[in-house]
Coordinates of C-alpha atoms in Angstrom, one line a residue:
X26 CA 0.0 0.0 0.0
X27 CA 2.8 2.3 0.8
X28 CA 4.6 1.4 -2.4
X29 CA 1.5 2.1 -4.5
X30 CA 1.0 5.6 -3.0
X31 CA 4.6 6.7 -3.7
X32 CA 4.2 7.4 -7.4
X33 CA 1.2 9.6 -6.7
X34 CA 2.9 11.6 -4.1
X35 CA 5.9 12.1 -6.4
X36 CA 3.7 13.2 -9.2
X37 CA 2.0 15.6 -7.0
X38 CA 5.2 17.0 -5.7
X39 CA 6.5 17.4 -9.2
X40 CA 3.3 19.1 -10.3
X41 CA 3.5 21.5 -7.3
X42 CA 7.1 22.3 -8.0
X43 CA 6.5 23.0 -11.6
X44 CA 3.6 25.2 -10.6
X45 CA 5.7 27.3 -8.3
X46 CA 8.5 27.9 -10.7
X47 CA 6.8 30.4 -12.9
X48 CA 5.8 32.6 -9.9
X49 CA 9.5 32.7 -8.8
X50 CA 10.8 33.6 -12.2
X51 CA 8.3 36.5 -12.5
X52 CA 9.4 37.9 -9.2
X53 CA 13.1 37.8 -10.1
X54 CA 12.4 39.4 -13.5
X55 CA 10.4 42.2 -11.8
X56 CA 13.2 42.9 -9.3
X57 CA 15.7 42.9 -12.2
X58 CA 13.6 45.3 -14.1
X59 CA 13.2 47.7 -11.2
X60 CA 16.9 47.7 -10.7
X61 CA 17.6 48.5 -14.3
X62 CA 15.0 51.3 -14.2
X63 CA 16.6 52.9 -11.2
X64 CA 20.0 52.8 -12.8
X65 CA 18.7 54.3 -16.0
X66 CA 16.9 57.1 -14.0
X67 CA 20.1 57.9 -12.0
X68 CA 22.2 57.9 -15.2
X69 CA 19.7 60.3 -16.8
X70 CA 19.7 62.6 -13.9
X71 CA 23.5 62.8 -13.9
X72 CA 23.5 63.6 -17.6
X73 CA 20.9 66.3 -17.0
X74 CA 23.0 67.9 -14.2
X75 CA 26.1 68.0 -16.3
X76 CA 24.2 69.5 -19.3
X77 CA 22.6 72.1 -17.1
X78 CA 26.0 73.0 -15.5
X79 CA 27.6 73.3 -18.8
X80 CA 24.8 75.5 -20.1
X81 CA 25.0 77.8 -17.0
X82 CA 28.7 78.1 -17.4
X83 CA 28.5 78.7 -21.1
X84 CA 25.7 81.3 -20.9
X85 CA 25.9 83.3 -17.7
X86 CA 29.0 82.7 -15.6
X87 CA 31.3 82.5 -18.6
X88 CA 30.1 85.9 -20.0
X89 CA 30.4 87.4 -16.5
X90 CA 33.9 86.2 -16.1
X91 CA 34.8 87.5 -19.5
X92 CA 33.3 90.9 -18.5
X93 CA 35.3 90.9 -15.3
X94 CA 38.5 90.1 -17.2
X95 CA 37.8 92.7 -19.8
X96 CA 37.0 95.4 -17.3
X97 CA 39.9 98.0 -17.3
X98 CA 42.1 98.2 -14.2
X99 CA 42.5 101.5 -12.5
X100 CA 45.9 102.4 -11.0
X101 CA 46.1 105.0 -8.3
X102 CA 49.5 106.5 -7.7
X103 CA 50.1 108.0 -4.3
X104 CA 52.8 110.5 -4.2
X105 CA 55.1 110.6 -1.2
X106 CA 54.6 113.6 1.0
X107 CA 57.2 116.2 0.1
X108 CA 58.8 117.7 3.2
X109 CA 58.8 121.5 3.3
X110 CA 62.2 123.0 2.6
X111 CA 64.1 123.9 5.8
X112 CA 63.9 127.5 6.9
X113 CA 67.1 129.3 6.4
X114 CA 68.5 131.3 9.2
X115 CA 68.6 135.0 8.5
X116 CA 72.1 136.2 7.6
X117 CA 74.1 137.8 10.5
X118 CA 74.0 141.6 10.6
X119 CA 77.0 143.3 9.1
X120 CA 78.8 145.1 11.8
X121 CA 80.9 148.1 11.1
X122 CA 84.6 147.7 12.0
X123 CA 85.5 149.2 15.4
X124 CA 87.4 152.4 15.4
X125 CA 91.2 152.1 16.1
X126 CA 92.2 152.3 19.7
X127 CA 93.4 155.6 20.9
X128 CA 97.1 155.6 21.8
X129 CA 98.1 158.7 23.7
X130 CA 101.4 160.2 22.6
X131 CA 104.4 159.6 25.0
X132 CA 105.2 162.3 27.5
X133 CA 108.6 163.7 27.1
X134 CA 110.2 164.8 30.3
X135 CA 113.3 167.0 29.9
X136 CA 115.4 167.2 33.0
X137 CA 117.7 170.2 33.3
X138 CA 120.9 169.8 35.3
X139 CA 121.2 172.0 38.3
X140 CA 123.6 174.9 38.1
X141 CA 126.8 174.3 40.0
X142 CA 126.9 176.1 43.3
X143 CA 130.0 177.9 44.6
X144 CA 129.5 176.8 48.1
X145 CA 132.7 175.7 50.0
X146 CA 132.5 172.5 51.9
X147 CA 133.6 172.4 55.5
X148 CA 137.1 171.0 56.0
X149 CA 137.8 168.7 59.0
X150 CA 141.3 168.4 60.5
X151 CA 140.6 165.2 62.4
X152 CA 142.5 162.1 61.3
X153 CA 140.3 159.1 60.1
X154 CA 140.1 156.2 62.5
X155 CA 141.7 153.1 60.9
X156 CA 139.5 150.0 60.4
X157 CA 140.0 147.3 63.0
X158 CA 142.2 144.4 61.8
X159 CA 140.4 141.1 61.8
X160 CA 141.7 138.6 64.4
X161 CA 142.5 135.2 62.7
X162 CA 142.3 132.3 65.1
X163 CA 145.3 130.1 65.2
X164 CA 144.6 126.7 63.6
X165 CA 143.9 124.0 66.2
X166 CA 146.6 121.3 66.1
X167 CA 145.3 117.8 66.2
X168 CA 148.0 115.3 67.4
X169 CA 149.0 112.5 65.1
X170 CA 148.7 109.2 66.8
X171 CA 150.3 105.9 65.7
X172 CA 149.2 102.6 67.3
X173 CA 151.8 100.2 68.6
X174 CA 152.6 97.1 66.5
X175 CA 154.5 93.8 67.1
X176 CA 158.1 93.7 65.9
X177 CA 158.3 90.1 64.7
X178 CA 162.0 90.3 64.2
X179 CA 162.7 90.9 67.9
X180 CA 162.0 88.1 70.3
X181 CA 158.6 86.9 69.0
X182 CA 158.5 83.2 68.5
X183 CA 155.9 81.2 66.7
X184 CA 153.1 79.9 69.0
X185 CA 152.8 76.2 69.8
X186 CA 149.4 74.6 69.4
X187 CA 148.2 73.4 72.8
X188 CA 148.4 69.5 72.8
X189 CA 145.0 69.0 74.5
X190 CA 143.3 71.5 72.1
X191 CA 144.9 69.8 69.2
X192 CA 143.7 66.3 70.3
X193 CA 140.2 67.7 70.8
X194 CA 140.2 69.4 67.4
X195 CA 139.6 72.9 68.9
X196 CA 139.9 75.9 66.5
X197 CA 139.0 79.5 66.5
X198 CA 140.1 83.2 66.4
X199 CA 140.9 85.2 69.5
X200 CA 141.3 89.0 69.8
X201 CA 143.6 90.2 72.5
X202 CA 144.4 93.8 73.8
X203 CA 147.9 94.7 75.0
X204 CA 149.0 97.8 76.9
X205 CA 152.4 98.7 75.5
X206 CA 154.8 100.9 77.4
X207 CA 157.1 103.6 76.0
X208 CA 159.9 101.0 75.7
X209 CA 157.7 98.6 73.6
X210 CA 157.2 96.0 76.4
X211 CA 153.8 94.5 77.4
X212 CA 152.5 96.0 80.6
X213 CA 149.0 94.4 80.6
X214 CA 147.0 92.0 78.5
X215 CA 143.3 90.9 78.3
X216 CA 141.0 88.9 76.0
X217 CA 138.7 91.2 74.0
X218 CA 136.9 88.4 72.0
X219 CA 137.2 84.7 72.8
X220 CA 137.8 81.9 70.3
X221 CA 135.3 79.8 72.3
X222 CA 138.1 77.7 73.8
X223 CA 139.8 79.0 77.0
X224 CA 142.9 76.9 76.3
X225 CA 143.4 78.6 72.9
X226 CA 142.8 82.1 74.4
X227 CA 145.3 81.6 77.2
X228 CA 148.0 80.2 74.9
X229 CA 147.7 83.1 72.6
X230 CA 147.8 85.7 75.4
X231 CA 150.9 84.2 77.1
X232 CA 152.7 83.6 73.8
X233 CA 152.1 87.1 72.2
X234 CA 152.7 88.8 75.6
X235 CA 156.4 87.9 75.3
X236 CA 156.8 89.6 72.0
X237 CA 158.5 93.0 71.5
X238 CA 156.3 95.8 70.3
X239 CA 157.0 99.1 68.6
X240 CA 155.5 101.6 71.0
X241 CA 152.7 104.0 69.9
X242 CA 153.5 107.6 69.3
X243 CA 151.9 111.0 69.5
X244 CA 153.4 113.6 67.1
X245 CA 156.4 111.3 66.8
X246 CA 156.9 110.9 70.6
X247 CA 156.5 107.4 72.2
X248 CA 153.6 107.0 74.7
X249 CA 151.9 104.2 76.5
X250 CA 148.9 103.0 74.5
X251 CA 146.7 99.9 73.8
X252 CA 147.1 97.6 70.8
X253 CA 144.6 95.0 69.5
X254 CA 146.0 91.8 68.1
X255 CA 143.9 89.0 66.4
X256 CA 145.3 85.4 66.3
X257 CA 143.6 82.6 64.5
X258 CA 144.1 79.0 65.7
X259 CA 143.6 76.5 62.8
X260 CA 144.6 72.8 62.5
X261 CA 146.4 71.7 59.4

């Protein structure tokens, strides 16, 4: 039963399908036609707009533009303001030259010598007083002094280095003062400046004290006076 009904259903389905196909084809054709119509309408509007624009430009605006271009241009020249000429100062007044200065003539004074008089001058018999003679002071005599010195050729032997000072390496210079008599002998002696070593000072004082001196003089005459002697102790 089921097998027998299948062909009928199939035929019905086929008939229904074939019946629906024309309706579908008509709808699609209508839609396609509407689309084509819209496109044609839009294309026509675009063409009309272009044509109108070209016409307006060709008729009105083009002529207006040509008129604007053909209109003559006016040029206005503005001159720079001209400064007024400077005012000239009036010329200085012409002054008349001053009159020359008045110079008075020099005064001439003529002196006349007095007439000689015959008067007799009084005569004096008194002798003139002589002018006082200037008193010249006698020159002050300054005595010439000569200091005493050692006479090495007379009894003055070389000094021996003190042995202890030599071993200790003592050195130095001593200054001694001797009072020399009129005969040239030492009266007194003392140390004026030490060498720094008493042994060297005493050896120099005793050794030089035995020397003979040439006495000091005043105006060539011997006199008692002091003499300074420096002795230097130095190891060789």
